[in-house]
Short mmCIF file of C-alpha atoms in Angstrom, two decimals:
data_model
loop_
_atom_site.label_atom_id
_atom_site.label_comp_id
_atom_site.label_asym_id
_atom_site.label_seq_id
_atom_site.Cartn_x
_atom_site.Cartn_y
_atom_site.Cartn_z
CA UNK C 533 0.00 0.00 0.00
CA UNK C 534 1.68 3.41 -0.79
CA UNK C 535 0.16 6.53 1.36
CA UNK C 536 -0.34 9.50 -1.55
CA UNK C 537 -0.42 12.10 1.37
CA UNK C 538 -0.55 12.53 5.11
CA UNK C 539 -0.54 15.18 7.51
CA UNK C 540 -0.78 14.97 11.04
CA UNK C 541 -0.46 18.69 11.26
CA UNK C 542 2.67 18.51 13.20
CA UNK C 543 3.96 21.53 11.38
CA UNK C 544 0.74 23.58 12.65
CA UNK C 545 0.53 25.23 9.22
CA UNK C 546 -2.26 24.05 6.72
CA UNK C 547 -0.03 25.60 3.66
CA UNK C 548 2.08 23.42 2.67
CA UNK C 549 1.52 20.53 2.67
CA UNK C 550 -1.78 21.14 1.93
CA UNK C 551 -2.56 22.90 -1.49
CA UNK C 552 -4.85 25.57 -0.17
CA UNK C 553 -7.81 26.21 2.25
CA UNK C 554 -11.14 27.10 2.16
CA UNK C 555 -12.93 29.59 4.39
CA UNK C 556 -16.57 31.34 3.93
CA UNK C 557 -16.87 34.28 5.77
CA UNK C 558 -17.32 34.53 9.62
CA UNK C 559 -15.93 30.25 9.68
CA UNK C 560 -13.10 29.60 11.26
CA UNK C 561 -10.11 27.07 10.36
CA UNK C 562 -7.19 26.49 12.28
CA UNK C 563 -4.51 24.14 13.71
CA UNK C 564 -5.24 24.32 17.77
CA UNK C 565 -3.08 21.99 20.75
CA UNK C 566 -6.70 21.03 22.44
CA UNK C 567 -7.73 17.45 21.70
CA UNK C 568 -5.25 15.88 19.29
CA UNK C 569 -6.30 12.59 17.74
CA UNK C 570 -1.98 11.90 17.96
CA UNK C 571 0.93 14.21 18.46
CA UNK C 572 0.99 17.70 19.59
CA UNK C 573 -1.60 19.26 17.21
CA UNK C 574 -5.07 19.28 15.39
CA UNK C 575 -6.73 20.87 13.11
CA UNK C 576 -10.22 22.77 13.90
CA UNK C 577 -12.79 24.09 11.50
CA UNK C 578 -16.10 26.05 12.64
CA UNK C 579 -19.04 27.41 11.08
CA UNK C 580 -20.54 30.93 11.02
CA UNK C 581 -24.05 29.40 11.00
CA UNK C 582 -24.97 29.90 7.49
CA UNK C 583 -26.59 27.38 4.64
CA UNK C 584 -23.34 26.86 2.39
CA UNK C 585 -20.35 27.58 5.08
CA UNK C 586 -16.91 26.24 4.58
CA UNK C 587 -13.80 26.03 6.31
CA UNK C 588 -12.01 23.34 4.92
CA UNK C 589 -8.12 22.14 3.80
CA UNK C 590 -7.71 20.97 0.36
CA UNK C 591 -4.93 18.71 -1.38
CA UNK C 592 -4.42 18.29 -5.09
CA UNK C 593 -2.73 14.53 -5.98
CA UNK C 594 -1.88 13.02 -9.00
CA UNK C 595 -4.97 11.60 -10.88
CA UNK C 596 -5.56 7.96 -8.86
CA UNK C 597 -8.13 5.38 -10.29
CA UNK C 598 -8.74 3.95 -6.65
CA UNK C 599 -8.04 6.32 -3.87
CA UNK C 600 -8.94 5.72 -0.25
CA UNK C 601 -9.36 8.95 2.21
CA UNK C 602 -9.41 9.34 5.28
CA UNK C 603 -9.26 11.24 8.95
CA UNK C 604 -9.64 11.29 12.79
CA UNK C 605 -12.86 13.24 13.39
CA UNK C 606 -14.17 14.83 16.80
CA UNK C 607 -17.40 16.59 16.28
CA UNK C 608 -17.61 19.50 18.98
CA UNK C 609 -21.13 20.28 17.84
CA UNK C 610 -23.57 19.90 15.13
CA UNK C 611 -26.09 22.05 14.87
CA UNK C 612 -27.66 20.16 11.62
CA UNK C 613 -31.43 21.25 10.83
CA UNK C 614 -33.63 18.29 10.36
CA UNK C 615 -33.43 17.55 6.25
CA UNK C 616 -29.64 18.63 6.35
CA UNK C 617 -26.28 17.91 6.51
CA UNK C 618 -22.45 18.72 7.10
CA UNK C 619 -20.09 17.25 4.78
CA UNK C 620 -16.54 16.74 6.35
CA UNK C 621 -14.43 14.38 4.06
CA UNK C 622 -14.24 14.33 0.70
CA UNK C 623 -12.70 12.87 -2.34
CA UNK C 624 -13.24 13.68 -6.45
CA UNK C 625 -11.92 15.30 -9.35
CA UNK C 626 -11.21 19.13 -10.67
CA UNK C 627 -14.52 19.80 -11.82
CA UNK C 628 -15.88 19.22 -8.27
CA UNK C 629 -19.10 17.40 -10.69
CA UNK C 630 -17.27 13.79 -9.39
CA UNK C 631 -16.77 12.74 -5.82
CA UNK C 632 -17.25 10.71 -3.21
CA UNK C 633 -18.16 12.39 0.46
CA UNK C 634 -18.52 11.41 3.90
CA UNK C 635 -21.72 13.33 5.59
CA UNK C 636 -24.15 13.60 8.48
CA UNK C 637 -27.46 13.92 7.85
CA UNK C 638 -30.16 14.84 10.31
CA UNK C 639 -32.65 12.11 9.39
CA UNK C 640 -36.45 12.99 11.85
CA UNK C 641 -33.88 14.46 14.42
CA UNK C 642 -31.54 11.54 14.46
CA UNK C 643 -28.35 12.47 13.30
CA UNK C 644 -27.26 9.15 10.43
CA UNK C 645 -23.64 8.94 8.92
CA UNK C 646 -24.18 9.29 5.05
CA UNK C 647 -22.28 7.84 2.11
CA UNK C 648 -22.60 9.95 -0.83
CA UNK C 649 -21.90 9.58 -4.96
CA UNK C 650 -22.26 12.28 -7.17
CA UNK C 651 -21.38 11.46 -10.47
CA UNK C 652 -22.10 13.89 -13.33
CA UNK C 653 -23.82 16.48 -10.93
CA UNK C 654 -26.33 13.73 -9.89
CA UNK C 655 -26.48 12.90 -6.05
CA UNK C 656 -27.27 9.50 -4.98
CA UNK C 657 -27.24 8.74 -0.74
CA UNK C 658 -26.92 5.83 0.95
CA UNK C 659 -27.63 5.41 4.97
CA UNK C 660 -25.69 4.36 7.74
CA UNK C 661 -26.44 2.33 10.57
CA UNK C 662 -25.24 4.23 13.53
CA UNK C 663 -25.55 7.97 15.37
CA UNK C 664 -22.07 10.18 15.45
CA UNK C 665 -22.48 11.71 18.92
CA UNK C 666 -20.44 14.96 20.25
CA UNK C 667 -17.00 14.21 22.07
CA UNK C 668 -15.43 11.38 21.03
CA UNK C 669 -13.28 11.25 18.12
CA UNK C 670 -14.15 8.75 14.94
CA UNK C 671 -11.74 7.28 12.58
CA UNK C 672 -13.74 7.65 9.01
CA UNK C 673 -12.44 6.25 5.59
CA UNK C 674 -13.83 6.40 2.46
CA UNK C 675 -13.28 4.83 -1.13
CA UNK C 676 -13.67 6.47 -4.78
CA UNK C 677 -12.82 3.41 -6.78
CA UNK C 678 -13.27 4.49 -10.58
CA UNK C 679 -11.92 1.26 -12.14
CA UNK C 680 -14.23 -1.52 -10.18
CA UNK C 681 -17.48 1.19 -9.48
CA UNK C 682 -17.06 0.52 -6.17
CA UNK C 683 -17.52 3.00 -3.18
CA UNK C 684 -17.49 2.57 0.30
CA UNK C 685 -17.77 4.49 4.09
CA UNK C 686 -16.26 3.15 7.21
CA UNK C 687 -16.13 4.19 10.84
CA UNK C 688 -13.90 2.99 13.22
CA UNK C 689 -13.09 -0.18 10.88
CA UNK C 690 -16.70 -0.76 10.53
CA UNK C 691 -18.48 -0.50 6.88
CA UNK C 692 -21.50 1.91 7.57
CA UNK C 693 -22.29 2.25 3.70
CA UNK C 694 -21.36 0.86 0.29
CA UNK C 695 -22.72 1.14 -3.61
CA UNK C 696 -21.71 -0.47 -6.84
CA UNK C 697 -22.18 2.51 -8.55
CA UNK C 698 -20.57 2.73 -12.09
CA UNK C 699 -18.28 6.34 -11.59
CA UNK C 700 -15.81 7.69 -14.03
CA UNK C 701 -13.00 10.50 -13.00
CA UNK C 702 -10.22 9.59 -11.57
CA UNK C 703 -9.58 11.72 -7.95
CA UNK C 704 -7.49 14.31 -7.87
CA UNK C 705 -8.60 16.33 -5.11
CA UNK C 706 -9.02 15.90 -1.70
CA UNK C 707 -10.88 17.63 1.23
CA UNK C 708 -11.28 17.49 4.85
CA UNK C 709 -13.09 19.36 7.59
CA UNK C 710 -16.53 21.30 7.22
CA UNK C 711 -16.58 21.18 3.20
CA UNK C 712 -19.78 22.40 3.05
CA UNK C 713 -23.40 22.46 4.97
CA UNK C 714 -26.65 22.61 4.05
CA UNK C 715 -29.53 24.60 6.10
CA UNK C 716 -28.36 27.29 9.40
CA UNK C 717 -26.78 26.13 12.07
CA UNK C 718 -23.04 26.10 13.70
CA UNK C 719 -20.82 23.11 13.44
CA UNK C 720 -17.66 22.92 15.08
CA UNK C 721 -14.90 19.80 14.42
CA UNK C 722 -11.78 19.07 15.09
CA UNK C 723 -10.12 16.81 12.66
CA UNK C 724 -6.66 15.26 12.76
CA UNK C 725 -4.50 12.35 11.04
CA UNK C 726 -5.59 13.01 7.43
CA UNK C 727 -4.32 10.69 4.86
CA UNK C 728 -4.66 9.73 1.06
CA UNK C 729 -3.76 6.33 -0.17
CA UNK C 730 -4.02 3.70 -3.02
CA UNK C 731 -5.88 1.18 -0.61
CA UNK C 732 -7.92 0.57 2.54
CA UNK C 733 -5.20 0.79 5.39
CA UNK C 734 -8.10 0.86 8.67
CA UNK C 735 -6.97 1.38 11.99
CA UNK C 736 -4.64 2.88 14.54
CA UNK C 737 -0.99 1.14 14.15
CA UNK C 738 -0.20 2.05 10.68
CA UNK C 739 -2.04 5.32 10.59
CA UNK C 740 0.20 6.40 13.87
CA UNK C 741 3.28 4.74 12.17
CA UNK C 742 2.96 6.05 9.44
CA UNK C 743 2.47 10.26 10.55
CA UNK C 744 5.33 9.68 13.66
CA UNK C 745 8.00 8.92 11.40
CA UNK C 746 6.60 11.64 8.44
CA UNK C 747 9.25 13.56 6.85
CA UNK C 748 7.92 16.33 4.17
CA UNK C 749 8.78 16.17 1.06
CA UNK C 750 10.92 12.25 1.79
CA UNK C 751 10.12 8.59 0.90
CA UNK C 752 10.19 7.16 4.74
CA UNK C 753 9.43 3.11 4.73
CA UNK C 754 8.02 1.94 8.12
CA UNK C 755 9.12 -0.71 10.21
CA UNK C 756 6.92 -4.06 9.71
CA UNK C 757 3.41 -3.47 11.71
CA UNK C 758 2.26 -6.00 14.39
CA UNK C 759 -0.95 -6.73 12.59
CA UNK C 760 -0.12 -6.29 9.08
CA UNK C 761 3.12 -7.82 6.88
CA UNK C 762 3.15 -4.82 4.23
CA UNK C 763 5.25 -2.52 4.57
CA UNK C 764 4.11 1.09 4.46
CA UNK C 765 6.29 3.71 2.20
CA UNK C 766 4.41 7.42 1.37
CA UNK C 767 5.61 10.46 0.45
CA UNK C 768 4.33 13.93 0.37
CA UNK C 769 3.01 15.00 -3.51
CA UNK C 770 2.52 18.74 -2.23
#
């Protein structure tokens, strides 16, 4: 498995590594010591309140037919209308008319992790199982495979949603943190431990292996992984 990109936000600065940000006005985005997911630092974006708000990081990566994304998420609060949502991870191509994204929706009041595909400008959902709560931090993943049609959501190692839906595009850009809400209502997250790679990596050991021994800008190869015999080499595309 080869990690495109990772940032654990050790550096506290979004730019570089990360291509640019994205902040609506009144939101807030920025890299705080409070509640890291690991190391020293996090990353923090907040909502003015408004239908459409953003304050979001975004990388651009060389076009990849099967990219897996992924981050540590703590949701501070979500103030979601009922019928709405916050989207916080992301995954598609320039024209922003291809993706894959990671959402809550406020389905009758209870709050549902959300899978969506948008291929062509046409939205299709799928549901979750469980309810994302305030104050604990969630380990989400998701896939954009354009070669098999194959796309997937996970949550703490657990598949919450997944479609065989035929998609076309490869990736080439990647979000995380409040990309975009719809309906009023202030949203606060803190998100850490971001990473792009070519396939489904899951939990803890090689996530923290893999950002503790980050260099920017070198190739740095792991040491082997107690539950896992790959061997984990990244580098940073910025």
């Amino acid at each position: 498995m080869t990690v495109i990109f990772a940032d654990g936000f050790e550096n506290h600065v979004f730019v570089p590594p990360w291509t640019s940000t994205t902040i609506s006005a009144g939101c807030t985005l920025d890299i705080l010591t409070t509640n890291p997911h690991h190391g020293t630092y996090h990353a923090r974006s907040k909502s003015a309140g408004n239908a459409s708000d953003s304050a979001a990081a975004r990388k651009y990566i060389s076009a990849a037919p099967i990219a897996f994304a992924s981050a540590a998420f703590e949701f501070v609060s979500l103030g979601i209308p009922v019928g709405e949502r916050v989207t916080f991870l992301w995954a598609g191509d320039g024209t922003y008319a291809y993706f894959v994204e990671a959402a809550i929706f406020n389905v009758l009041g209870t709050l549902k992790w959300y899978l969506g595909v948008i291929e062509n400008n046409v939205y299709t959902w799928y549901a979750g199982t469980h309810t994302p709560v305030t104050g604990t931090y969630y380990r989400v993943e998701i896939k954009r495979d354009v070669t098999n049609g194959l796309e997937s959501l996970w949550v703490d190692g657990v598949l919450e949603a997944s479609a065989v839906q035929v998609i076309t595009q490869n990736t080439t850009v990647f979000y995380v943190g409040q990309i975009f809400q719809t309906g009023a209502g202030i949203n606060e997250i803190y998100f850490d431990c971001a990473v792009v790679a070519d396939a489904y990596y899951g939990q803890e050991t090689m996530l923290y292996e893999c950002l503790s021994h980050k260099e920017s800008g070198t190739i740095v190869t792991t040491t082997e992984l107690s539950y896992s015999s790959d061997k984990l080499s990244y580098y940073d595309s910025s």
